[in-house]
PDB file of C-alpha atoms and ligand atoms in Angstrom:
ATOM      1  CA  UNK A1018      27.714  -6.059 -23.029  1.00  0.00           C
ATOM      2  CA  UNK A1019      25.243  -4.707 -20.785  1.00  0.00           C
ATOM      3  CA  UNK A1020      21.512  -5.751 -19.949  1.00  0.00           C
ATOM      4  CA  UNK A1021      19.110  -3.177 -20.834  1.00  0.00           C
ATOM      5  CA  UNK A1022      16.356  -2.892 -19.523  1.00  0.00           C
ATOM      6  CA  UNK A1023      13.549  -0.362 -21.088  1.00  0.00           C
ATOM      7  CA  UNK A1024      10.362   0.973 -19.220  1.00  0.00           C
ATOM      8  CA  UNK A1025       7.754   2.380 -21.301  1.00  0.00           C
ATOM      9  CA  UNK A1026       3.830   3.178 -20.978  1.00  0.00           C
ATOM     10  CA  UNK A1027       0.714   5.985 -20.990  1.00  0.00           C
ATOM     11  CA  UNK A1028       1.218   8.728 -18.292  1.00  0.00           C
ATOM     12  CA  UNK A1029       1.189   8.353 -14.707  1.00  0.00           C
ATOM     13  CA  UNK A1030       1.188   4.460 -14.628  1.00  0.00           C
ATOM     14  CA  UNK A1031       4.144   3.998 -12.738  1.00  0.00           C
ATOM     15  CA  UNK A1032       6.713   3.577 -14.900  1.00  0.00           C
ATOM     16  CA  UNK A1033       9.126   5.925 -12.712  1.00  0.00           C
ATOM     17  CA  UNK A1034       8.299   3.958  -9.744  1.00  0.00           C
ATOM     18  CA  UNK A1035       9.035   0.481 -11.114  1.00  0.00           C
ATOM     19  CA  UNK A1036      12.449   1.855 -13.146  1.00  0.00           C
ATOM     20  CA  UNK A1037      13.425   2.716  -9.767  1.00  0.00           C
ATOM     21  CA  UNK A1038      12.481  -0.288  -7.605  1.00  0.00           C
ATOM     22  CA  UNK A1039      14.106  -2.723 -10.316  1.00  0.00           C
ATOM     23  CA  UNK A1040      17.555  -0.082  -9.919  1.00  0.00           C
ATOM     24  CA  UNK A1041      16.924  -1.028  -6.001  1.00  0.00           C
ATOM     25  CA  UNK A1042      16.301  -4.934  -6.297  1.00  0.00           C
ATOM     26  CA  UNK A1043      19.161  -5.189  -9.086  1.00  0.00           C
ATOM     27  CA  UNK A1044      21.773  -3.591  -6.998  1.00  0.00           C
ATOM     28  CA  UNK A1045      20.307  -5.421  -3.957  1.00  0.00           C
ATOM     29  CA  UNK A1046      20.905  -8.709  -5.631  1.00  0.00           C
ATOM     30  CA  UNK A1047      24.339  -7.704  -6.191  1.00  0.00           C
ATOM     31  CA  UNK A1048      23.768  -6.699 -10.076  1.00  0.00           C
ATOM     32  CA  UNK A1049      25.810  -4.007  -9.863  1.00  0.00           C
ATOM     33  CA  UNK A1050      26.933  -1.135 -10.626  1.00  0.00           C
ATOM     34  CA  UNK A1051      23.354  -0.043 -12.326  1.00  0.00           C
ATOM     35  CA  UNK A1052      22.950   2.861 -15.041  1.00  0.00           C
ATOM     36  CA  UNK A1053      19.945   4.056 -14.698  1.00  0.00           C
ATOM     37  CA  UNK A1054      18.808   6.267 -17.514  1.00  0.00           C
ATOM     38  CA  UNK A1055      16.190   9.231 -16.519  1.00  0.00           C
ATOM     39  CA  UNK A1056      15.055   9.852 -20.508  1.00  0.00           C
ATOM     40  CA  UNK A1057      11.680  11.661 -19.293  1.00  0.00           C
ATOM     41  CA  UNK A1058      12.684  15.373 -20.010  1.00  0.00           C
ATOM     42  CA  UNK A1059      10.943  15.991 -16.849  1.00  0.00           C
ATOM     43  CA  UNK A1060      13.378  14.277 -14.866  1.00  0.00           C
ATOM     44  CA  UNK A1061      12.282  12.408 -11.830  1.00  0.00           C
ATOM     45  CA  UNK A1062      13.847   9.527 -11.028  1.00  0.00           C
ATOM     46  CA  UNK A1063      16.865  11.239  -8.809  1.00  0.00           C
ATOM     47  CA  UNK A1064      14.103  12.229  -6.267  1.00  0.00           C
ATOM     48  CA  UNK A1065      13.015   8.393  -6.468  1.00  0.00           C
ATOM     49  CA  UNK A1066      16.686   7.221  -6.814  1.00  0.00           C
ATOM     50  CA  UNK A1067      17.200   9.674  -3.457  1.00  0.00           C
ATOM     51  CA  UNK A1068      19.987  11.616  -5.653  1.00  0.00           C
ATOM     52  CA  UNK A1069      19.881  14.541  -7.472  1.00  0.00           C
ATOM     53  CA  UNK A1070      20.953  15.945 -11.380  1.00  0.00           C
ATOM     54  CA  UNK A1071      22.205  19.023 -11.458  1.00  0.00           C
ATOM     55  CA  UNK A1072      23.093  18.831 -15.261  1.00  0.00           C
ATOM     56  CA  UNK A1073      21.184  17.100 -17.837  1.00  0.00           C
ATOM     57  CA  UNK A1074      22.161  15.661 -21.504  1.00  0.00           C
ATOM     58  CA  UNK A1075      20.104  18.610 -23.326  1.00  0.00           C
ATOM     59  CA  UNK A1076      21.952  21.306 -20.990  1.00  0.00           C
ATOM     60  CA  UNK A1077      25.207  19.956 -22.454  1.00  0.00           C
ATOM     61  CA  UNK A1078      23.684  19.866 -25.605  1.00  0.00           C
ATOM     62  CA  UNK A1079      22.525  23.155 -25.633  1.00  0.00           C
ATOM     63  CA  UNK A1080      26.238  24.574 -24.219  1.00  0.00           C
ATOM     64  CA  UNK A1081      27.916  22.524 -27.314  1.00  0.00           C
ATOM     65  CA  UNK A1082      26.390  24.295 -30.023  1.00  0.00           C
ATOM     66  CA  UNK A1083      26.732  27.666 -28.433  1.00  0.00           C
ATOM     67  CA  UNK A1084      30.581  26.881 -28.261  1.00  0.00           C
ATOM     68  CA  UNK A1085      30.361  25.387 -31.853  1.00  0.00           C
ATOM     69  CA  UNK A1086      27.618  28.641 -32.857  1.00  0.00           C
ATOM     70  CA  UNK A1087      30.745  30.450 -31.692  1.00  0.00           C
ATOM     71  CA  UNK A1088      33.378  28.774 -33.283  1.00  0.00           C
ATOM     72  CA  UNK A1089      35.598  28.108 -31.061  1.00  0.00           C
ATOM     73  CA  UNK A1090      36.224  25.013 -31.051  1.00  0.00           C
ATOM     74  CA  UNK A1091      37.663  22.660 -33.501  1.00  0.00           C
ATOM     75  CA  UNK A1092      36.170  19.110 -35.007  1.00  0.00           C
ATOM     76  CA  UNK A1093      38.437  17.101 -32.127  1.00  0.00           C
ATOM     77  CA  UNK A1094      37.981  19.397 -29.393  1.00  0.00           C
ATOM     78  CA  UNK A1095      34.404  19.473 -30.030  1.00  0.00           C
ATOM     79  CA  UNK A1096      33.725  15.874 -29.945  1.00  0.00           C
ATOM     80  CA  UNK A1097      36.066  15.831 -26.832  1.00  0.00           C
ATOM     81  CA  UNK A1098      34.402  18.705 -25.208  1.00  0.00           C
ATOM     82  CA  UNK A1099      30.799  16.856 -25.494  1.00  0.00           C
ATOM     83  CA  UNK A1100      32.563  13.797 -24.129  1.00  0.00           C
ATOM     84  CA  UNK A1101      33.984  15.422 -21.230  1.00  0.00           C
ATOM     85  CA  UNK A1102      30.389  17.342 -20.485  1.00  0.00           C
ATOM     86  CA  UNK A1103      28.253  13.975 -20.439  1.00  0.00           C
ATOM     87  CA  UNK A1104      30.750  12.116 -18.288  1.00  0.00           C
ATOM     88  CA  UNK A1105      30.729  15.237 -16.097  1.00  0.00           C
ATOM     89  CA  UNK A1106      26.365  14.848 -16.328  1.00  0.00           C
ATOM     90  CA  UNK A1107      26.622  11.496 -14.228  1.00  0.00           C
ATOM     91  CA  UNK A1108      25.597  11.457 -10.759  1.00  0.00           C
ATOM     92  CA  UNK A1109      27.488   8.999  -9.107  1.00  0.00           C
ATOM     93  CA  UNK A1110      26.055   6.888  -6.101  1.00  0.00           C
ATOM     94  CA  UNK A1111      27.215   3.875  -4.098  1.00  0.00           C
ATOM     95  CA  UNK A1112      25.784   1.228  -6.410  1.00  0.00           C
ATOM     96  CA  UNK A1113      24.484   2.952  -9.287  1.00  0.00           C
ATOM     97  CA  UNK A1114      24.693   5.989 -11.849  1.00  0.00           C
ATOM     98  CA  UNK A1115      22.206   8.256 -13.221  1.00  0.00           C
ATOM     99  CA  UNK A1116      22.564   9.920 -16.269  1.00  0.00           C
ATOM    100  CA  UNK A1117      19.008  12.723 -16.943  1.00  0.00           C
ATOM    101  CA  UNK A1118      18.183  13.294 -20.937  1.00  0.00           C
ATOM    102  CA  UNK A1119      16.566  16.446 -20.160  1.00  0.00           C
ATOM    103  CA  UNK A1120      14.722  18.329 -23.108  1.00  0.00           C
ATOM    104  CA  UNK A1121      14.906  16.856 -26.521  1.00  0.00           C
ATOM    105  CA  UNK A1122      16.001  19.027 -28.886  1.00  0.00           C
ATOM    106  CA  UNK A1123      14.150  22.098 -29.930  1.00  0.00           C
ATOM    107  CA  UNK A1124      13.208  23.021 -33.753  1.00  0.00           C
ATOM    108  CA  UNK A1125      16.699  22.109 -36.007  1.00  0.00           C
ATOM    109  CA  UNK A1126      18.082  19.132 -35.203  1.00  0.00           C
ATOM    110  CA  UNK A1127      21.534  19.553 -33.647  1.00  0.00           C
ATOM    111  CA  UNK A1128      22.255  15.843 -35.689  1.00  0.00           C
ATOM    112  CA  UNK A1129      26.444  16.273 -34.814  1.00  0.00           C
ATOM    113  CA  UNK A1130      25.377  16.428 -31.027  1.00  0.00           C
ATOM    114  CA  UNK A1131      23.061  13.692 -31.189  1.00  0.00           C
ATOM    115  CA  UNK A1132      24.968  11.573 -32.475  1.00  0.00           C
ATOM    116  CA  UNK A1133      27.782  12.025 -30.370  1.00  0.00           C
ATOM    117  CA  UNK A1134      25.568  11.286 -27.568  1.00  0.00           C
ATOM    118  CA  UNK A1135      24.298   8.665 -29.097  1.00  0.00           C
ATOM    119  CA  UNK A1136      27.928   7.591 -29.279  1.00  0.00           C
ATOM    120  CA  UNK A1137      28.708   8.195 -25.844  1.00  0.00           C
ATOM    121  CA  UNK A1138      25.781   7.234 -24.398  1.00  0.00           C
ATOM    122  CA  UNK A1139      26.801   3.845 -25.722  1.00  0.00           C
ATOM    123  CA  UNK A1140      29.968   3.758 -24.578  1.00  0.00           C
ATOM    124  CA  UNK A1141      29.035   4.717 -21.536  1.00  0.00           C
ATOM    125  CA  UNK A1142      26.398   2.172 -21.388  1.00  0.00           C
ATOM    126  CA  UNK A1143      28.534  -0.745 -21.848  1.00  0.00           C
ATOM    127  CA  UNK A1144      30.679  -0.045 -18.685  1.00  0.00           C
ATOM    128  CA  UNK A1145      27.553  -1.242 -16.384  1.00  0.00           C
ATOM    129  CA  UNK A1146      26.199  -5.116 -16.538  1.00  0.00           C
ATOM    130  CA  UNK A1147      22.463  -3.412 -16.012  1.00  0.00           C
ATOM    131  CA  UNK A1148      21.301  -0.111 -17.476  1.00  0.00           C
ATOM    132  CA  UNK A1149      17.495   0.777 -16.423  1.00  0.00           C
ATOM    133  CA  UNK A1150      15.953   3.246 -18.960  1.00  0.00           C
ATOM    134  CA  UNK A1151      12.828   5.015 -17.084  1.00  0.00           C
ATOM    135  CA  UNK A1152      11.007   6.954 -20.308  1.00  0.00           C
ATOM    136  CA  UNK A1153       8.609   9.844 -20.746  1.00  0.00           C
ATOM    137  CA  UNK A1154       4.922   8.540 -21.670  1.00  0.00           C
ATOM    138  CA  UNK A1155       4.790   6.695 -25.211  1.00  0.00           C
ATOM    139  CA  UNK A1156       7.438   5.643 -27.365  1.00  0.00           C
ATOM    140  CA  UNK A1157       9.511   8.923 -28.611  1.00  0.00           C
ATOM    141  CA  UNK A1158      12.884   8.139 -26.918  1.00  0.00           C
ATOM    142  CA  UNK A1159      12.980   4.650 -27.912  1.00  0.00           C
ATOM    143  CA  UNK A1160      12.231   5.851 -31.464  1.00  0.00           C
ATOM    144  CA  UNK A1161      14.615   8.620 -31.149  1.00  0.00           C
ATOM    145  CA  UNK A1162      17.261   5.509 -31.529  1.00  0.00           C
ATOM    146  CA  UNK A1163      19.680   6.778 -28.291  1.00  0.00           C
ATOM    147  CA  UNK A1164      19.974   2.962 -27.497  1.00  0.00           C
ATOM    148  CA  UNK A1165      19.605   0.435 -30.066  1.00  0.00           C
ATOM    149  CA  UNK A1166      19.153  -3.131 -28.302  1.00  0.00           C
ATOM    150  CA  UNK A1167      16.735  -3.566 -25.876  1.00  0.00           C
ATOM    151  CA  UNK A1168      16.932  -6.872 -24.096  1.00  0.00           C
ATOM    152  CA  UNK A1169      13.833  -6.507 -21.505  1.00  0.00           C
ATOM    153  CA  UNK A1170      11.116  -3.851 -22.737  1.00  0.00           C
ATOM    154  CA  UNK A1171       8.648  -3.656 -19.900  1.00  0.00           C
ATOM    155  CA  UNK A1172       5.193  -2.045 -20.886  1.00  0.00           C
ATOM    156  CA  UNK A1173       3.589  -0.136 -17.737  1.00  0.00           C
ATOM    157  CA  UNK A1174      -0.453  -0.090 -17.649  1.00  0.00           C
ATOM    158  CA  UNK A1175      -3.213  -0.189 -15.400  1.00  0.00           C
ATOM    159  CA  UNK A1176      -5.640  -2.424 -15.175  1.00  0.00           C
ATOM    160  CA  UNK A1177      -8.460  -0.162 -16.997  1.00  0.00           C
ATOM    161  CA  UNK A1178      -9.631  -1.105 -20.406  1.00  0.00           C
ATOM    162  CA  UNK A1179      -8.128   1.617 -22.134  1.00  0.00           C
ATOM    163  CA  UNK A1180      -5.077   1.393 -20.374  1.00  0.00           C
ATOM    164  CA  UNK A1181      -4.850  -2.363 -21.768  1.00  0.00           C
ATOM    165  CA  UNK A1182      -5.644  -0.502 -25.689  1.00  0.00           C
ATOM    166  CA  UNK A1183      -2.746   1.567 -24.859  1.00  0.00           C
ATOM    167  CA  UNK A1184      -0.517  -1.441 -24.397  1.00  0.00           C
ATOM    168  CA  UNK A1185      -1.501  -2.854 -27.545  1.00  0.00           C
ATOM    169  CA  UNK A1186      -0.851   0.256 -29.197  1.00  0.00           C
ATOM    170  CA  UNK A1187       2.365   0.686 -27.840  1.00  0.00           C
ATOM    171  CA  UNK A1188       3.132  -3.095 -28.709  1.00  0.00           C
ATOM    172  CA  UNK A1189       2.109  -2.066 -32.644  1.00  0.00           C
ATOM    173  CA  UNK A1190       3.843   1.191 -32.433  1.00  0.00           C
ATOM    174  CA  UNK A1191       7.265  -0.596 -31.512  1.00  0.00           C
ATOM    175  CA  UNK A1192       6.685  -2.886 -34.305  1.00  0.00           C
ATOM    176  CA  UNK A1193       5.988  -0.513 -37.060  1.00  0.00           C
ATOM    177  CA  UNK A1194       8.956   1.320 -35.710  1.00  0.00           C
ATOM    178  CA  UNK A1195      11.089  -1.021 -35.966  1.00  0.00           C
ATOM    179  CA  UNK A1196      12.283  -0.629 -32.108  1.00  0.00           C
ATOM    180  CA  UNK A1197      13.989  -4.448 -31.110  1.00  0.00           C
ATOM    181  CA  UNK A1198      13.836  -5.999 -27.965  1.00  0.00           C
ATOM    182  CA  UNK A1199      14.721  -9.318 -26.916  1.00  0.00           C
ATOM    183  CA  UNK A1200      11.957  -9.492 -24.909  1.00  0.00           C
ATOM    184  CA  UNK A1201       8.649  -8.120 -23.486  1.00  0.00           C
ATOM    185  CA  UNK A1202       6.619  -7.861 -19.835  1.00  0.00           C
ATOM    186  CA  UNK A1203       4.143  -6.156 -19.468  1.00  0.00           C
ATOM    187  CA  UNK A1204       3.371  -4.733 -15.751  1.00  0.00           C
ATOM    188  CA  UNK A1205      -0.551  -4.482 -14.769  1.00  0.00           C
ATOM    189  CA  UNK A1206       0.236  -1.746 -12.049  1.00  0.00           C
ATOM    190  CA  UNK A1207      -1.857  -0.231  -9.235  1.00  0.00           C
ATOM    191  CA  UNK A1208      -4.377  -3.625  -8.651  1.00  0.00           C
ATOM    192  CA  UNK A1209      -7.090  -2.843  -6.319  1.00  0.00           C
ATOM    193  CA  UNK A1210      -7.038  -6.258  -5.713  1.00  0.00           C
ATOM    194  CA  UNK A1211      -4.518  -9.289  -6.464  1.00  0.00           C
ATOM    195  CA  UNK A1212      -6.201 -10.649  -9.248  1.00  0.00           C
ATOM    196  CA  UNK A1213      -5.330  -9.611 -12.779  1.00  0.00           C
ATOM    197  CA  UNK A1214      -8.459  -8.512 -15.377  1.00  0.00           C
ATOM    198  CA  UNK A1215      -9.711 -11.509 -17.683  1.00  0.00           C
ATOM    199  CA  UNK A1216      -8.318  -9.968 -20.426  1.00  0.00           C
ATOM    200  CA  UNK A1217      -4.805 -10.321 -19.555  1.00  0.00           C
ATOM    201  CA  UNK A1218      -5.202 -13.451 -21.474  1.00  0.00           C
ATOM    202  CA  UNK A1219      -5.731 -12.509 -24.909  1.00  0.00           C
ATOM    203  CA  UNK A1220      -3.134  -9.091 -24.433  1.00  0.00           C
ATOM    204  CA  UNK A1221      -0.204 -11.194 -23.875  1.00  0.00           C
ATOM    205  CA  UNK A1222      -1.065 -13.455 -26.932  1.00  0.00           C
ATOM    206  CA  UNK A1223      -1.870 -10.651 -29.216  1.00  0.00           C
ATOM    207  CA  UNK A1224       1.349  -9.137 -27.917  1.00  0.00           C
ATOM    208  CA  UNK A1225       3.485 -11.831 -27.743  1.00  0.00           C
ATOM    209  CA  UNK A1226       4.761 -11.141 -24.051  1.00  0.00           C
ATOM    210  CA  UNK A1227       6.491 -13.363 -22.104  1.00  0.00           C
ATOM    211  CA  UNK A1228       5.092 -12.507 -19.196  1.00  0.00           C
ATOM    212  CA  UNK A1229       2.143 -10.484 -17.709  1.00  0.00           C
ATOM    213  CA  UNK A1230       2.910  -9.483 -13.633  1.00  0.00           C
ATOM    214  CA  UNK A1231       0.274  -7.293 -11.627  1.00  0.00           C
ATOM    215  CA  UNK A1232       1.513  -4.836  -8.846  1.00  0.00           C
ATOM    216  CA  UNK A1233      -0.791  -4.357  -6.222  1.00  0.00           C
ATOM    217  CA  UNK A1234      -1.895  -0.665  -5.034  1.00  0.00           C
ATOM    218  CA  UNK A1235       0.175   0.038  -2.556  1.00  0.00           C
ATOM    219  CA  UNK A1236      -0.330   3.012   0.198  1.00  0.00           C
ATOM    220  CA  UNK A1237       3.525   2.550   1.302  1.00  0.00           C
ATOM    221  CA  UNK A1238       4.720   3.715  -2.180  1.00  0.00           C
ATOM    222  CA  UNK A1239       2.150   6.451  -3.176  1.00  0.00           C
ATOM    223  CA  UNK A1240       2.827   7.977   0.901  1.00  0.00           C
ATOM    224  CA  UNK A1241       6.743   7.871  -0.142  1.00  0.00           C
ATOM    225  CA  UNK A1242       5.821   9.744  -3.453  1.00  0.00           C
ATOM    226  CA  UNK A1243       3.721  12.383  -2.359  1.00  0.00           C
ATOM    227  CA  UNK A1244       6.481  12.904   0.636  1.00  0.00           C
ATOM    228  CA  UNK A1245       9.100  13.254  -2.000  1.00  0.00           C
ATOM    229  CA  UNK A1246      11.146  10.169  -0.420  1.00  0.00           C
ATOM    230  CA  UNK A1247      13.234   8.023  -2.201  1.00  0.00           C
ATOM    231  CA  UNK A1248      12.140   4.308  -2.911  1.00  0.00           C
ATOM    232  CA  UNK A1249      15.382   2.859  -1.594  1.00  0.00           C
ATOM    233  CA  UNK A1250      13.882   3.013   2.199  1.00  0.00           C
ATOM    234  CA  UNK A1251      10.583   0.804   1.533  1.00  0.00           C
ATOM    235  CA  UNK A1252      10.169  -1.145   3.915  1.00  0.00           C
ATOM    236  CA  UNK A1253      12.047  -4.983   3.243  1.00  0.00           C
ATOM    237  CA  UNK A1254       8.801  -6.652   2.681  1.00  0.00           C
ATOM    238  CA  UNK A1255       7.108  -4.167  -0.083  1.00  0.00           C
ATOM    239  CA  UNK A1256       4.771  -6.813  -1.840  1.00  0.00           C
ATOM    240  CA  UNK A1257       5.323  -4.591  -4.950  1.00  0.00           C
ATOM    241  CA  UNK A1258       9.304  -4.511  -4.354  1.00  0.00           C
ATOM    242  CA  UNK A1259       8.832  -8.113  -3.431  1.00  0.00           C
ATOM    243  CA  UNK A1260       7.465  -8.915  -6.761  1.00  0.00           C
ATOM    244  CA  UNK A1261       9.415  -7.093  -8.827  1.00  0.00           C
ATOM    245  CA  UNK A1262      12.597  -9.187  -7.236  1.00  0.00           C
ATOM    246  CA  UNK A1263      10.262 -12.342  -8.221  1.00  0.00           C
ATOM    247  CA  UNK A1264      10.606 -11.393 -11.718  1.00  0.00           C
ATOM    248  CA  UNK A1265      13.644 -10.710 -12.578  1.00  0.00           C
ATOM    249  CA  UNK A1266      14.558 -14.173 -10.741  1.00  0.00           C
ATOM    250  CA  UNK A1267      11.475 -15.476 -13.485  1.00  0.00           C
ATOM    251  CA  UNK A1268      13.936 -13.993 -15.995  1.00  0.00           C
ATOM    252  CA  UNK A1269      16.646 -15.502 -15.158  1.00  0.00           C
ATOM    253  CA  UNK A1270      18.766 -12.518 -13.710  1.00  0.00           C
ATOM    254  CA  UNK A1271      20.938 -14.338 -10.931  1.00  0.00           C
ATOM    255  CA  UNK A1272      21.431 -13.496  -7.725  1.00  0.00           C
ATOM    256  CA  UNK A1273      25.375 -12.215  -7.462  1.00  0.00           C
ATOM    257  CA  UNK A1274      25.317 -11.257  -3.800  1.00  0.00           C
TER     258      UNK A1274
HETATM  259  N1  ATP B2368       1.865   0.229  -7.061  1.00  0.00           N
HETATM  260  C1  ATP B2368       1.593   1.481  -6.698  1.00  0.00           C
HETATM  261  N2  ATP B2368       0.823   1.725  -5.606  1.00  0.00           N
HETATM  262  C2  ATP B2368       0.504   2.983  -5.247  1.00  0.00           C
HETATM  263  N3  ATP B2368       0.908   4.087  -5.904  1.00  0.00           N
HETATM  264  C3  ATP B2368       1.671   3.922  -6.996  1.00  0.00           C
HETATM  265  C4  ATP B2368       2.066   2.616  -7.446  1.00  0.00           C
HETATM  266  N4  ATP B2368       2.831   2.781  -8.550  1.00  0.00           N
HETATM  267  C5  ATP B2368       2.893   4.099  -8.769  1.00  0.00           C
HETATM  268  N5  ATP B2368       2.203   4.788  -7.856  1.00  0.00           N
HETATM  269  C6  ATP B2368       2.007   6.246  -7.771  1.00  0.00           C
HETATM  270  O1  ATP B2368       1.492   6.697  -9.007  1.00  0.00           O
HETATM  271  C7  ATP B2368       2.017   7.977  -9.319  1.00  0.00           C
HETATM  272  C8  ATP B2368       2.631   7.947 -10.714  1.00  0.00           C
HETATM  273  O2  ATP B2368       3.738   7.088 -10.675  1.00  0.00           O
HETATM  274  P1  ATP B2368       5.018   7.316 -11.597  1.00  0.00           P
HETATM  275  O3  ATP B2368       5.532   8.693 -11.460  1.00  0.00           O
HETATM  276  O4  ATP B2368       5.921   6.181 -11.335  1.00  0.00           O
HETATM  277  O5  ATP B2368       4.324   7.155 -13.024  1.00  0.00           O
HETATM  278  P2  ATP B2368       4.946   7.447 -14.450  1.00  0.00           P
HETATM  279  O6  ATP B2368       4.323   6.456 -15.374  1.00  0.00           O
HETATM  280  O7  ATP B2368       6.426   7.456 -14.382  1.00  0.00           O
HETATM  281  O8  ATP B2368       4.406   8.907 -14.747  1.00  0.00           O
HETATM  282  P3  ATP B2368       4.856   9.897 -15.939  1.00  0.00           P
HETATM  283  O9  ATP B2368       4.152   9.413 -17.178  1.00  0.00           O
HETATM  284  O10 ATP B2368       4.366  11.225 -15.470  1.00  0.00           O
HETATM  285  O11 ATP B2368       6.344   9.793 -16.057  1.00  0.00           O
HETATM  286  C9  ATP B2368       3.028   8.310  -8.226  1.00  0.00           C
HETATM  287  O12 ATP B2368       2.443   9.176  -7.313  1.00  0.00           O
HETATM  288  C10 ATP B2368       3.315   6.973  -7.577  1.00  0.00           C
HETATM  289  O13 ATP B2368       3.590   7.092  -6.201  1.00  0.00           O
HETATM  290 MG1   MG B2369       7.843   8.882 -15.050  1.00  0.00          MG
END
């Protein structure tokens, strides 16, 4: 069984930054190999990851129901085809995998596609000890069901008032939707200073969380970002690398280097 963990949050709050950094720190701590899931349709973790997809899940979506629009293929060779096509969607590094979602699917519900991705996805899943899903803004991919148990859902913010309602929100939405996760951390991201808002307090009882962790503003990462570099050469003391190694020692990932 793998560990998986899921990023989610409002736009532009860094969730893309931390999925990758935790892909870093987990394979640096010998936690490895990593699947890390890109299920933004705008895919953007390679550039982070320093890799790059040149297919995504909803291209090989899209070429399975032309093939199956055209019938030519049969109920086995379908399913085997769509196999074969994710696996070959996987760009391989030294220490970790990416897999990109890529578009959702349009009007019409392709449901025999999903749900052999769904399937595969899975399977696929449960070859790695640690899978990192890095997800577009909100809760849609989550609710879409492509991976049922969540251990570690990590809910991205910053520190603004409404970014803390947004949190809340999200927290509610996942309940009402019936999304389960072992458990929850939410990241206060982009602190102007160390110290985290008052109201931290009263967020992580009203959401249950098991922990609340700021991440200061930090000029290293947003210089790498708008250079288009890839995380994995931060410097070795990045406070907000640093701290993200803190916590997954706080939950109790080991060490296996
Ligand atoms: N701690 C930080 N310090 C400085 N800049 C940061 C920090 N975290 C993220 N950023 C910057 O904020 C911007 C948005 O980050 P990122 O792409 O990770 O957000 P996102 O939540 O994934 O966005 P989207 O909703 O578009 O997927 C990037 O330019 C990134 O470099
Ligand atoms: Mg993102």
């Amino acid at each position: 069984m793998s560990y998986l963990i899921a990023i989610s949050g409002k736009g532009g709050v860094g969730k893309t930054t931390v999925a990758g950094l935790l892909v870093n720190r987990l394979v640096k701590r010998g936690c490895k190999p990593v699947l890390a899931i890109d299920a933004d349709p705008n895919t953007c973790l390679d550039r982070v990851l320093g890799v790059s997809v040149d297919k995504t899940i909803g291209g090989v979506r899209e070429e399975a129901r032309e093939i199956a629009g055209k019938g030519m293929a049969s109920g086995i060779a379908k399913r085997e085809l769509l196999e074969m096509k994710i696996e070959e969607s996987l760009v391989e590094a030294n220490d970790f995998d990416l897999i990109a979602m890529g578009r959702p699917e349009g009007p019409g519900c392709y449901c025999y596609a999903n749900n052999v991705l769904r399937t595969t996805i899975t399977a696929i899943s449960n070859h790695y000890p640690y899978v990192v899903l890095d997800n577009e803004a909100g809760l849609e991919n989550l609710s879409r069901r492509i991976i049922l148990e969540i251990d570690l859902l990590i809910i991205v913010t910053d520190p603004s008032r409404s970014g803390f309602e947004t949190v809340s929100r999200l927290y509610h939405l996942s309940r009402e939707m019936e999304i389960k996760f072992n458990r929850l951390v939410i990241i206060v991201n982009k602190l102007r200073n160390d110290k985290l808002p008052d109201s931290v307090s009263s967020l992580k009882m009203s959401t249950g969380a098991d922990l609340v962790v700021g991440l200061p503003e930090n000029t290293e990462i947003a210089e790498f970002q708008e250079d288009g570099k890839s995380l994995n050469l931060l410097s070795i003391d990045n406070p907000v690398s640093n701290r993200l190694d803190k916590l997954l020692t706080e939950l109790f990932i080991e060490r296996k280097d």
